[in-house]
Amino acid sequence: MNKIQSKIDTNSEEFQNHYKQFLELVKELKNKLEIIKMGGGKEAIEKHKAKGKLLARERIERLIDPDTPFLELSPLAAIDQYNNEFPSAGIITGIGLIHNKEVMIIANDATVKGGTYIKETIKKHLRAQEIALENRLPCVYMVDSGGVFLPKQSEVFPDRDHFGRIFYHQAQMSKAGIPQISIVMGLCTAGGAYIPAMSDQTIIVKNQGAIFIGGPPLVKAATGETVTAEELGGGEIHTRVSGVADYLAENDEDAIEICRSIFESIPKPQKNFLDLAPIEEPEYPIEELYGIAPIQLKKPVDPREIIARIVDGSKFLEFKERYGTTLVTGFARIMGFPVGILANHGVLFSESSLKGAHFLQICAQKKIPVIFLQNITGFIVGKDFEHKGIAKDGAKMVHAVSNIDIPKFTVIVGGSFGAGNYAMCGRAFQPRLLFMWPNARISVMGGEQAANVLIQVKEEQYNKKNQTLSEEEKEKTKKEILELYNYEGSPYYSTSRLWDDGIIDPIDTRKILALGISISLNSKIPTTRYGIFRM
């Protein structure tokens, strides 16, 4: 493979200014991540620790192998919603190693409203289970939850992807032979009682964990019976009488050690074969991404400059380099893993769409993972392009993205607008993981385009009434739309609603993609079959 020759002057004033601006974005991200680690706040933490409990992130730290990474998912879920009273949506999810086996961990944070579930908590829990299912990852549930957040019950209870879906996923994982271990470290109430009951093995902490369909207040209201939580469903009851739990632990630390012991006997999955190569560091410092990543999205960025700083040896075999040049495609390696890469270099034309579909077919045939680097305003528009069939050519790429049965990973490195989001494997197209950089923007179109479209629509409405839209009204409409799109297009707006799996520091992109590829190899890669491509 040829090495990418960077054309960036890293000593230029422009690069240095850009670098400093981006560092501010990274600083903002890290500040937000530090704040959410405080969970429910100082008072709630003190109350939690007074019970002899470890905090959710402390539990995870002790569960995973020492000095190994933990890839936390959607840590900023629910940020800037609910008066910021649900940091991380009250649940920690992510991938770590236990006895060198990749595991999905789902841990309730009881310092946040007693670990209760709002709609973002549900969505985050379900997303973690989906990743576990798709990548055949054993699941550990660290349960410490009061169940549904009752004031918001209508948003979390009855629909398909609400609370009940958790148990459906558990049943599907069990059917697929994916191990599930529950550690009951606090309350496990109402429907939540099914989490340990549906797990393969369950550990409960003595005089601390409790499992019951109806808690003491509900029992009192329904039957008049007065009973304590321990008498109703504590560790002694469930390990000696009911058999709902299998191991009685003395405290959090003991429970975690029991869980780690269980994983000693869980076999490692047979990984899919990929032609691995020795790992090479990129030729260029990965920190240079700070000076390259697009901040002003109108200014084009050659994606090869980004690729050069995340792939092994900065080596890239570009496919169809001279055709459909607004889409860069080619083969590389990341941490020794072979990958196909698609990266935007402008809007998608018919040629670039056909090139993308062709390239994806090759990757599917090779059964290698594909990485999408999104910085896309969308497909080209206009009469000539419509007449030439941009819709059907774009549809071929969408077909290919939808149907390839190989691991897909998406990183939004700049803009993600309109149907470009779809063609480049947005959330709707089920990438194994999807992350955003802190400079990223996402919306149906850019704010200025949206404002101009709406102003034009208003003008047409006024003209039909023989009226004229004033310049003041145009400016007012434009300002309102720009403010709305700026707010809703923010990566923090996206990650709060779990449209992605988290906002990441660009310098972590390479290792996060490598971890994603590694876990994807736990599941078989089937032979891809396509639908009908309209010719």
PDB file of C-alpha atoms in Angstrom, residues 19-150:
ATOM      1  CA  TYR A  19      -5.515  23.480  16.740  1.00  0.00           C
ATOM      2  CA  LYS A  20      -6.129  25.878  19.639  1.00  0.00           C
ATOM      3  CA  GLN A  21      -9.819  26.253  18.750  1.00  0.00           C
ATOM      4  CA  PHE A  22     -10.255  22.500  18.688  1.00  0.00           C
ATOM      5  CA  LEU A  23      -8.489  22.082  22.026  1.00  0.00           C
ATOM      6  CA  GLU A  24     -11.212  24.285  23.519  1.00  0.00           C
ATOM      7  CA  LEU A  25     -13.848  21.881  22.164  1.00  0.00           C
ATOM      8  CA  VAL A  26     -11.984  18.932  23.695  1.00  0.00           C
ATOM      9  CA  LYS A  27     -11.651  20.805  26.997  1.00  0.00           C
ATOM     10  CA  GLU A  28     -15.410  21.442  27.021  1.00  0.00           C
ATOM     11  CA  LEU A  29     -16.061  17.738  26.383  1.00  0.00           C
ATOM     12  CA  LYS A  30     -13.726  16.621  29.174  1.00  0.00           C
ATOM     13  CA  ASN A  31     -15.267  19.109  31.611  1.00  0.00           C
ATOM     14  CA  LYS A  32     -18.738  17.735  30.892  1.00  0.00           C
ATOM     15  CA  LEU A  33     -17.492  14.162  31.349  1.00  0.00           C
ATOM     16  CA  GLU A  34     -15.951  15.050  34.711  1.00  0.00           C
ATOM     17  CA  ILE A  35     -19.178  16.653  35.928  1.00  0.00           C
ATOM     18  CA  ILE A  36     -21.359  13.646  35.095  1.00  0.00           C
ATOM     19  CA  LYS A  37     -19.000  11.379  37.043  1.00  0.00           C
ATOM     20  CA  MET A  38     -20.353  13.049  40.178  1.00  0.00           C
ATOM     21  CA  GLY A  39     -23.599  11.146  39.594  1.00  0.00           C
ATOM     22  CA  GLY A  40     -26.420  12.387  41.785  1.00  0.00           C
ATOM     23  CA  GLY A  41     -24.187  14.842  43.601  1.00  0.00           C
ATOM     24  CA  LYS A  42     -22.153  15.022  46.818  1.00  0.00           C
ATOM     25  CA  GLU A  43     -25.043  14.422  49.223  1.00  0.00           C
ATOM     26  CA  ALA A  44     -26.364  11.408  47.300  1.00  0.00           C
ATOM     27  CA  ILE A  45     -22.842   9.954  47.064  1.00  0.00           C
ATOM     28  CA  GLU A  46     -22.264  10.311  50.803  1.00  0.00           C
ATOM     29  CA  LYS A  47     -25.611   8.663  51.552  1.00  0.00           C
ATOM     30  CA  HIS A  48     -24.777   5.815  49.157  1.00  0.00           C
ATOM     31  CA  LYS A  49     -21.319   5.223  50.634  1.00  0.00           C
ATOM     32  CA  ALA A  50     -22.690   5.356  54.186  1.00  0.00           C
ATOM     33  CA  LYS A  51     -24.507   2.107  53.357  1.00  0.00           C
ATOM     34  CA  GLY A  52     -21.158   0.458  52.630  1.00  0.00           C
ATOM     35  CA  LYS A  53     -21.741   0.532  48.881  1.00  0.00           C
ATOM     36  CA  LEU A  54     -19.317   1.266  46.085  1.00  0.00           C
ATOM     37  CA  LEU A  55     -20.269   3.813  43.432  1.00  0.00           C
ATOM     38  CA  ALA A  56     -21.313   2.471  40.022  1.00  0.00           C
ATOM     39  CA  ARG A  57     -18.042   3.383  38.307  1.00  0.00           C
ATOM     40  CA  GLU A  58     -16.041   2.007  41.264  1.00  0.00           C
ATOM     41  CA  ARG A  59     -17.914  -1.274  40.891  1.00  0.00           C
ATOM     42  CA  ILE A  60     -17.031  -1.437  37.203  1.00  0.00           C
ATOM     43  CA  GLU A  61     -13.394  -0.543  37.879  1.00  0.00           C
ATOM     44  CA  ARG A  62     -13.085  -3.464  40.303  1.00  0.00           C
ATOM     45  CA  LEU A  63     -14.938  -5.849  37.998  1.00  0.00           C
ATOM     46  CA  ILE A  64     -12.765  -5.446  34.906  1.00  0.00           C
ATOM     47  CA  ASP A  65      -9.188  -6.682  34.620  1.00  0.00           C
ATOM     48  CA  PRO A  66      -6.636  -4.322  36.236  1.00  0.00           C
ATOM     49  CA  ASP A  67      -5.063  -1.707  33.952  1.00  0.00           C
ATOM     50  CA  THR A  68      -7.377  -2.476  31.037  1.00  0.00           C
ATOM     51  CA  PRO A  69      -9.585   0.042  29.215  1.00  0.00           C
ATOM     52  CA  PHE A  70     -13.328   0.444  29.664  1.00  0.00           C
ATOM     53  CA  LEU A  71     -15.167   1.830  26.645  1.00  0.00           C
ATOM     54  CA  GLU A  72     -18.045   3.735  28.216  1.00  0.00           C
ATOM     55  CA  LEU A  73     -21.059   4.213  25.957  1.00  0.00           C
ATOM     56  CA  SER A  74     -23.237   7.337  25.848  1.00  0.00           C
ATOM     57  CA  PRO A  75     -21.814   8.841  29.054  1.00  0.00           C
ATOM     58  CA  LEU A  76     -23.583  12.150  28.324  1.00  0.00           C
ATOM     59  CA  ALA A  77     -27.034  10.638  27.843  1.00  0.00           C
ATOM     60  CA  ALA A  78     -29.793  13.010  29.073  1.00  0.00           C
ATOM     61  CA  ILE A  79     -27.391  15.952  29.381  1.00  0.00           C
ATOM     62  CA  ASP A  80     -29.181  19.324  29.354  1.00  0.00           C
ATOM     63  CA  GLN A  81     -32.523  17.603  29.932  1.00  0.00           C
ATOM     64  CA  TYR A  82     -34.554  17.177  33.149  1.00  0.00           C
ATOM     65  CA  ASN A  83     -32.645  20.097  34.710  1.00  0.00           C
ATOM     66  CA  ASN A  84     -29.563  17.862  34.507  1.00  0.00           C
ATOM     67  CA  GLU A  85     -30.947  15.709  37.325  1.00  0.00           C
ATOM     68  CA  PHE A  86     -30.230  12.458  35.431  1.00  0.00           C
ATOM     69  CA  PRO A  87     -26.468  12.482  34.653  1.00  0.00           C
ATOM     70  CA  SER A  88     -25.587   9.608  32.311  1.00  0.00           C
ATOM     71  CA  ALA A  89     -29.338   8.846  32.403  1.00  0.00           C
ATOM     72  CA  GLY A  90     -28.673   7.146  35.754  1.00  0.00           C
ATOM     73  CA  ILE A  91     -26.958   4.112  34.213  1.00  0.00           C
ATOM     74  CA  ILE A  92     -23.396   3.253  33.162  1.00  0.00           C
ATOM     75  CA  THR A  93     -22.891   0.986  30.158  1.00  0.00           C
ATOM     76  CA  GLY A  94     -19.772  -0.075  28.335  1.00  0.00           C
ATOM     77  CA  ILE A  95     -17.352  -2.763  27.228  1.00  0.00           C
ATOM     78  CA  GLY A  96     -14.493  -4.090  29.330  1.00  0.00           C
ATOM     79  CA  LEU A  97     -12.370  -7.197  29.860  1.00  0.00           C
ATOM     80  CA  ILE A  98     -12.986  -9.813  32.563  1.00  0.00           C
ATOM     81  CA  HIS A  99     -10.338 -12.535  32.560  1.00  0.00           C
ATOM     82  CA  ASN A 100      -9.381 -11.280  29.108  1.00  0.00           C
ATOM     83  CA  LYS A 101     -12.916 -11.802  27.778  1.00  0.00           C
ATOM     84  CA  GLU A 102     -14.828  -8.914  26.221  1.00  0.00           C
ATOM     85  CA  VAL A 103     -17.957  -8.194  28.246  1.00  0.00           C
ATOM     86  CA  MET A 104     -20.858  -5.731  28.148  1.00  0.00           C
ATOM     87  CA  ILE A 105     -21.443  -4.170  31.567  1.00  0.00           C
ATOM     88  CA  ILE A 106     -24.699  -2.446  32.559  1.00  0.00           C
ATOM     89  CA  ALA A 107     -24.605  -0.784  35.980  1.00  0.00           C
ATOM     90  CA  ASN A 108     -27.344   1.267  37.630  1.00  0.00           C
ATOM     91  CA  ASP A 109     -26.238   4.436  39.415  1.00  0.00           C
ATOM     92  CA  ALA A 110     -28.366   4.506  42.572  1.00  0.00           C
ATOM     93  CA  THR A 111     -27.123   8.017  43.435  1.00  0.00           C
ATOM     94  CA  VAL A 112     -29.237   9.300  40.522  1.00  0.00           C
ATOM     95  CA  LYS A 113     -32.894   9.207  41.616  1.00  0.00           C
ATOM     96  CA  GLY A 114     -32.397   5.791  43.172  1.00  0.00           C
ATOM     97  CA  GLY A 115     -31.274   4.294  39.864  1.00  0.00           C
ATOM     98  CA  THR A 116     -34.757   4.719  38.391  1.00  0.00           C
ATOM     99  CA  TYR A 117     -35.444   4.652  34.655  1.00  0.00           C
ATOM    100  CA  ILE A 118     -36.479   7.525  32.397  1.00  0.00           C
ATOM    101  CA  LYS A 119     -36.823   7.044  28.629  1.00  0.00           C
ATOM    102  CA  GLU A 120     -33.122   7.739  28.014  1.00  0.00           C
ATOM    103  CA  THR A 121     -32.179   5.161  30.658  1.00  0.00           C
ATOM    104  CA  ILE A 122     -34.291   2.579  28.833  1.00  0.00           C
ATOM    105  CA  LYS A 123     -32.819   3.536  25.471  1.00  0.00           C
ATOM    106  CA  LYS A 124     -29.287   3.302  26.837  1.00  0.00           C
ATOM    107  CA  HIS A 125     -29.921  -0.072  28.509  1.00  0.00           C
ATOM    108  CA  LEU A 126     -31.485  -1.457  25.319  1.00  0.00           C
ATOM    109  CA  ARG A 127     -28.665  -0.128  23.154  1.00  0.00           C
ATOM    110  CA  ALA A 128     -26.109  -1.906  25.337  1.00  0.00           C
ATOM    111  CA  GLN A 129     -28.069  -5.149  25.004  1.00  0.00           C
ATOM    112  CA  GLU A 130     -28.317  -4.699  21.218  1.00  0.00           C
ATOM    113  CA  ILE A 131     -24.535  -4.343  21.017  1.00  0.00           C
ATOM    114  CA  ALA A 132     -24.126  -7.430  23.205  1.00  0.00           C
ATOM    115  CA  LEU A 133     -26.527  -9.425  21.009  1.00  0.00           C
ATOM    116  CA  GLU A 134     -24.977  -8.373  17.722  1.00  0.00           C
ATOM    117  CA  ASN A 135     -21.414  -8.991  18.897  1.00  0.00           C
ATOM    118  CA  ARG A 136     -22.159 -11.998  21.164  1.00  0.00           C
ATOM    119  CA  LEU A 137     -20.800 -10.290  24.284  1.00  0.00           C
ATOM    120  CA  PRO A 138     -21.516 -11.807  27.708  1.00  0.00           C
ATOM    121  CA  CYS A 139     -23.527  -9.364  29.814  1.00  0.00           C
ATOM    122  CA  VAL A 140     -23.081  -8.351  33.456  1.00  0.00           C
ATOM    123  CA  TYR A 141     -25.955  -6.465  35.105  1.00  0.00           C
ATOM    124  CA  MET A 142     -24.924  -4.584  38.254  1.00  0.00           C
ATOM    125  CA  VAL A 143     -28.432  -3.983  39.591  1.00  0.00           C
ATOM    126  CA  ASP A 144     -29.225  -1.194  42.043  1.00  0.00           C
ATOM    127  CA  SER A 145     -32.482   0.320  40.867  1.00  0.00           C
ATOM    128  CA  GLY A 146     -35.920   1.366  42.032  1.00  0.00           C
ATOM    129  CA  GLY A 147     -37.346   0.511  38.597  1.00  0.00           C
ATOM    130  CA  VAL A 148     -39.434   2.968  36.570  1.00  0.00           C
ATOM    131  CA  PHE A 149     -39.281   6.679  37.461  1.00  0.00           C
ATOM    132  CA  LEU A 150     -42.975   6.897  38.271  1.00  0.00           C
TER     133      LEU A 150
END
